[in-house]
Tab-separated table of C-alpha atoms in Angstrom:
chain	number	residue	atom	x	y	z
A	1	MET	CA	0.000	0.000	0.000
A	2	ASP	CA	1.430	3.385	-0.967
A	3	ALA	CA	1.083	6.513	1.149
A	4	ILE	CA	-1.654	8.135	-0.959
A	5	GLU	CA	-3.861	5.038	-0.784
A	6	ALA	CA	-3.420	4.859	2.994
A	7	ILE	CA	-4.349	8.537	3.365
A	8	MET	CA	-7.348	8.348	1.042
A	9	THR	CA	-8.830	5.276	2.726
A	10	LEU	CA	-8.125	6.273	6.335
A	11	ARG	CA	-11.690	6.608	7.536
A	12	ALA	CA	-12.971	6.408	11.100
A	13	ILE	CA	-13.440	2.789	12.159
A	14	ARG	CA	-15.583	2.362	15.292
A	15	ARG	CA	-16.607	-1.291	15.051
A	16	PHE	CA	-13.985	-3.969	15.679
A	17	THR	CA	-13.757	-7.739	15.642
A	18	ASP	CA	-12.389	-9.598	18.650
A	19	GLU	CA	-9.199	-10.505	16.765
A	20	PRO	CA	-6.192	-9.336	18.807
A	21	VAL	CA	-3.763	-6.587	17.873
A	22	THR	CA	-0.215	-7.704	18.566
A	23	GLU	CA	2.337	-5.780	20.595
A	24	GLU	CA	4.604	-5.649	17.543
A	25	GLU	CA	1.828	-3.979	15.560
A	26	VAL	CA	1.313	-1.428	18.317
A	27	LEU	CA	5.067	-0.742	18.401
A	28	THR	CA	5.129	-0.232	14.635
A	29	CYS	CA	2.408	2.395	14.962
A	30	LEU	CA	4.165	4.053	17.898
A	31	ARG	CA	7.412	4.267	15.922
A	32	ALA	CA	5.508	6.019	13.151
A	33	ALA	CA	3.931	8.408	15.668
A	34	ARG	CA	7.337	9.234	17.135
A	35	GLN	CA	8.605	10.356	13.709
A	36	ALA	CA	5.999	13.120	13.409
A	37	PRO	CA	7.158	16.736	13.165
A	38	SER	CA	6.703	19.103	16.092
A	39	GLY	CA	7.350	22.784	16.693
A	40	GLY	CA	11.020	23.338	17.473
A	41	ASN	CA	11.358	19.528	17.546
A	42	ILE	CA	10.039	19.622	21.125
A	43	GLN	CA	8.391	16.178	20.732
A	44	PRO	CA	5.854	16.899	23.489
A	45	TRP	CA	3.989	13.612	23.271
A	46	GLN	CA	3.586	10.787	25.722
A	47	PHE	CA	1.807	7.607	24.585
A	48	LEU	CA	-0.258	5.496	27.004
A	49	VAL	CA	-1.152	2.036	25.667
A	50	VAL	CA	-4.030	0.276	27.422
A	51	ARG	CA	-4.468	-3.475	26.915
A	52	GLU	CA	-5.451	-4.704	30.398
A	53	PRO	CA	-9.165	-5.718	30.207
A	54	SER	CA	-10.108	-4.259	33.586
A	55	ILE	CA	-8.639	-0.870	32.678
A	56	ARG	CA	-10.346	-0.956	29.281
A	57	ARG	CA	-13.629	-1.589	31.082
A	58	GLY	CA	-12.962	1.421	33.290
A	59	LEU	CA	-12.269	3.610	30.282
A	60	GLY	CA	-15.384	2.263	28.594
A	61	GLU	CA	-17.572	3.188	31.550
A	62	ILE	CA	-16.184	6.724	31.661
A	63	TYR	CA	-16.519	7.091	27.895
A	64	ARG	CA	-20.170	5.962	27.917
A	65	ARG	CA	-21.070	8.579	30.509
A	66	ALA	CA	-19.190	11.264	28.576
A	67	TYR	CA	-20.901	10.336	25.324
A	68	THR	CA	-24.320	10.361	27.002
A	69	ARG	CA	-23.771	14.058	27.702
A	70	TYR	CA	-22.010	14.792	24.419
A	71	GLU	CA	-24.491	13.463	21.861
A	72	PRO	CA	-27.544	15.598	22.793
A	73	ALA	CA	-25.403	18.732	22.918
A	74	MET	CA	-23.807	17.872	19.572
A	75	LEU	CA	-27.147	17.158	17.893
A	76	ALA	CA	-28.620	20.395	19.214
A	77	ALA	CA	-25.730	22.338	17.681
A	78	THR	CA	-25.848	20.556	14.294
A	79	PRO	CA	-27.041	22.907	11.511
A	80	PRO	CA	-29.853	21.862	9.137
A	81	PHE	CA	-28.856	19.459	6.396
A	82	ARG	CA	-28.891	20.594	2.784
A	83	HIS	CA	-30.353	17.357	1.435
A	84	GLU	CA	-31.482	13.907	2.535
A	85	ALA	CA	-28.253	12.181	1.491
A	86	GLU	CA	-26.311	14.459	3.829
A	87	ALA	CA	-28.771	13.763	6.645
A	88	GLU	CA	-28.479	10.014	6.085
A	89	ARG	CA	-24.664	10.159	6.228
A	90	HIS	CA	-24.937	12.022	9.520
A	91	ARG	CA	-27.350	9.437	10.935
A	92	ARG	CA	-24.892	6.675	10.050
A	93	THR	CA	-22.048	8.568	11.718
A	94	VAL	CA	-24.089	9.048	14.896
A	95	ALA	CA	-25.044	5.362	14.943
A	96	SER	CA	-21.373	4.446	14.584
A	97	ALA	CA	-20.389	6.820	17.394
A	98	ARG	CA	-23.072	5.324	19.638
A	99	HIS	CA	-21.709	1.869	18.929
A	100	LEU	CA	-18.221	2.948	19.962
A	101	ALA	CA	-19.593	4.470	23.160
A	102	ALA	CA	-21.317	1.200	23.996
A	103	HIS	CA	-18.364	-1.027	23.085
A	104	LEU	CA	-15.151	0.967	23.630
A	105	GLN	CA	-13.968	-1.508	26.258
A	106	GLU	CA	-14.055	-4.279	23.625
A	107	SER	CA	-11.372	-2.565	21.525
A	108	PRO	CA	-8.284	-4.809	21.697
A	109	VAL	CA	-6.046	-1.791	22.328
A	110	ILE	CA	-6.772	1.796	23.372
A	111	VAL	CA	-4.029	4.398	23.029
A	112	LEU	CA	-4.144	7.790	24.725
A	113	PHE	CA	-2.011	10.643	23.417
A	114	LEU	CA	-0.866	12.981	26.167
A	115	MET	CA	0.965	16.280	26.144
A	116	PRO	CA	2.148	18.611	28.885
A	117	ASN	CA	-0.018	21.642	29.544
A	118	ILE	CA	2.318	24.178	27.942
A	119	SER	CA	2.102	27.395	25.963
A	120	MET	CA	3.945	27.989	22.705
A	121	THR	CA	3.573	31.781	22.956
A	122	LEU	CA	6.901	33.632	23.034
A	123	GLN	CA	7.661	37.284	23.791
A	124	ASP	CA	9.855	39.941	22.257
A	125	GLU	CA	10.119	43.708	22.720
A	126	GLU	CA	6.949	44.205	20.629
A	127	GLY	CA	4.825	41.830	22.685
A	128	PRO	CA	3.552	38.241	22.464
A	129	LEU	CA	4.344	36.124	19.398
A	130	ASP	CA	1.353	33.974	18.555
A	131	VAL	CA	2.754	30.893	16.810
A	132	GLY	CA	-0.366	28.797	17.332
A	133	THR	CA	-1.655	26.078	19.571
A	134	PRO	CA	0.743	23.521	21.080
A	135	TYR	CA	-1.653	20.815	19.895
A	136	ALA	CA	-0.211	21.423	16.425
A	137	SER	CA	2.878	19.629	17.747
A	138	LEU	CA	0.924	16.546	18.816
A	139	TYR	CA	-1.806	15.796	16.282
A	140	PRO	CA	0.652	14.945	13.473
A	141	ALA	CA	1.817	12.091	15.732
A	142	VAL	CA	-1.780	10.893	16.064
A	143	GLN	CA	-2.197	10.974	12.289
A	144	ASN	CA	1.061	9.069	11.767
A	145	PHE	CA	-0.111	6.451	14.255
A	146	MET	CA	-3.436	6.014	12.480
A	147	LEU	CA	-1.842	5.833	9.028
A	148	ALA	CA	0.579	3.172	10.200
A	149	ALA	CA	-2.353	1.211	11.618
A	150	ARG	CA	-4.187	1.543	8.303
A	151	SER	CA	-1.170	0.120	6.472
A	152	LEU	CA	-1.393	-2.933	8.765
A	153	GLY	CA	-5.121	-3.397	8.145
A	154	ILE	CA	-5.977	-2.095	11.621
A	155	GLY	CA	-8.842	0.340	12.081
A	156	THR	CA	-8.727	3.415	14.319
A	157	THR	CA	-10.644	6.563	15.105
A	158	LEU	CA	-9.673	9.751	16.923
A	159	THR	CA	-11.972	10.875	19.719
A	160	THR	CA	-11.720	13.529	22.418
A	161	VAL	CA	-15.128	12.943	24.053
A	162	ILE	CA	-13.532	11.372	27.116
A	163	ARG	CA	-12.016	14.755	28.026
A	164	ILE	CA	-15.433	15.606	29.508
A	165	TYR	CA	-14.321	13.467	32.471
A	166	GLN	CA	-10.590	13.954	32.061
A	167	GLY	CA	-10.007	14.036	35.811
A	168	GLU	CA	-11.478	10.560	36.226
A	169	VAL	CA	-9.289	9.237	33.425
A	170	ARG	CA	-6.220	10.732	35.086
A	171	GLU	CA	-7.135	8.961	38.326
A	172	LEU	CA	-7.824	5.624	36.607
A	173	LEU	CA	-4.561	5.646	34.649
A	174	GLY	CA	-2.292	7.534	37.057
A	175	ILE	CA	-1.789	10.436	34.624
A	176	PRO	CA	-0.168	13.465	36.310
A	177	GLU	CA	-2.241	16.638	36.436
A	178	ARG	CA	0.219	18.472	34.182
A	179	TYR	CA	-0.663	16.270	31.183
A	180	GLU	CA	-3.598	16.906	28.884
A	181	ILE	CA	-5.408	14.025	27.205
A	182	ALA	CA	-5.252	15.252	23.608
A	183	ALA	CA	-6.725	12.169	21.925
A	184	LEU	CA	-8.001	8.681	22.566
A	185	VAL	CA	-7.542	6.181	19.726
A	186	PRO	CA	-9.069	2.689	19.909
A	187	MET	CA	-7.594	0.186	17.490
A	188	GLY	CA	-8.707	-3.191	16.174
A	189	ARG	CA	-9.538	-5.254	13.095
A	190	PRO	CA	-12.435	-3.536	11.360
A	191	ARG	CA	-15.923	-4.892	11.024
A	192	GLY	CA	-16.629	-3.589	7.564
A	193	ARG	CA	-14.322	-2.081	5.002
A	194	PHE	CA	-11.887	0.750	4.653
A	195	GLY	CA	-12.777	3.196	1.903
A	196	ILE	CA	-12.852	6.774	0.731
A	197	ALA	CA	-15.153	8.830	2.957
A	198	PRO	CA	-17.403	11.512	1.415
A	199	ARG	CA	-15.938	14.985	1.646
A	200	LYS	CA	-16.754	18.474	0.395
A	201	PRO	CA	-15.573	19.220	-3.164
A	202	LEU	CA	-12.165	20.870	-3.411
A	203	SER	CA	-13.693	23.809	-5.291
A	204	ALA	CA	-15.740	24.676	-2.189
A	205	ILE	CA	-12.780	24.798	0.199
A	206	THR	CA	-9.789	25.852	-1.933
A	207	HIS	CA	-8.745	29.428	-2.734
A	208	TRP	CA	-6.050	30.433	-5.213
A	209	ASP	CA	-3.647	33.300	-4.461
A	210	ARG	CA	-6.288	35.318	-2.565
A	211	PHE	CA	-9.182	34.266	-0.361
A	212	GLY	CA	-12.349	34.036	-2.434
A	213	ASN	CA	-10.652	33.106	-5.714
A	214	ARG	CA	-12.183	29.709	-6.433
A	215	ARG	CA	-11.938	27.400	-9.423
A	216	GLN	CA	-14.685	24.999	-10.422
A	217	ASP	CA	-12.477	23.048	-12.810
A	218	ILE	CA	-10.404	21.314	-10.138
A	219	ASP	CA	-12.945	18.783	-8.867
A	220	ASP	CA	-12.911	16.427	-11.831
A	221	ARG	CA	-9.130	16.633	-12.052
A	222	ALA	CA	-8.733	15.915	-8.331
A	223	ASP	CA	-11.071	12.912	-8.542
A	224	ARG	CA	-9.119	11.479	-11.451
A	225	ALA	CA	-5.718	11.949	-9.795
């Protein structure tokens, strides 16, 4: 599998078989995560791999409670759909998310991505230098991890819902207060298939040279590439 195929077919997988994920496979994905770029090469990440069934059950219980609060708030904030096909895609996504909330503890492996609670803002004689969020130095590692898993035929999804009860997760896993839980990634053999997920056309989200300069001719070319 080449890199473009892995990227294009890396969709959220939330339903897993009970087939195990080996430690060697986890290590392969962690090595890929470690190679991600970070601001100033600070490498702020810490990886917490959870395989112990009792701890997975604990995470699953916390995640279910978090999702029970999250879904109604998310649905209330969802704007109207433009057409029925869009609404149906959203219903499928919600059903998949509900399944993960009910079955997170059954994921063979759950990996948490942690980072210290730091600021990237610097100062000079003119004032603060806003160089962006420190999370920009962690999420490339998450993406690398998920792409490596995809190359091994292992499904993943990135979720942050469990942050609603981050304090409980810290207590369960012994995570020091100074570390943020930036992402939780379950991994396992997928029930179902990898594939290209529907996305907005490039012409709707791409600007050329100045904001607002759009080109309608790029969609067919992008789809053929």
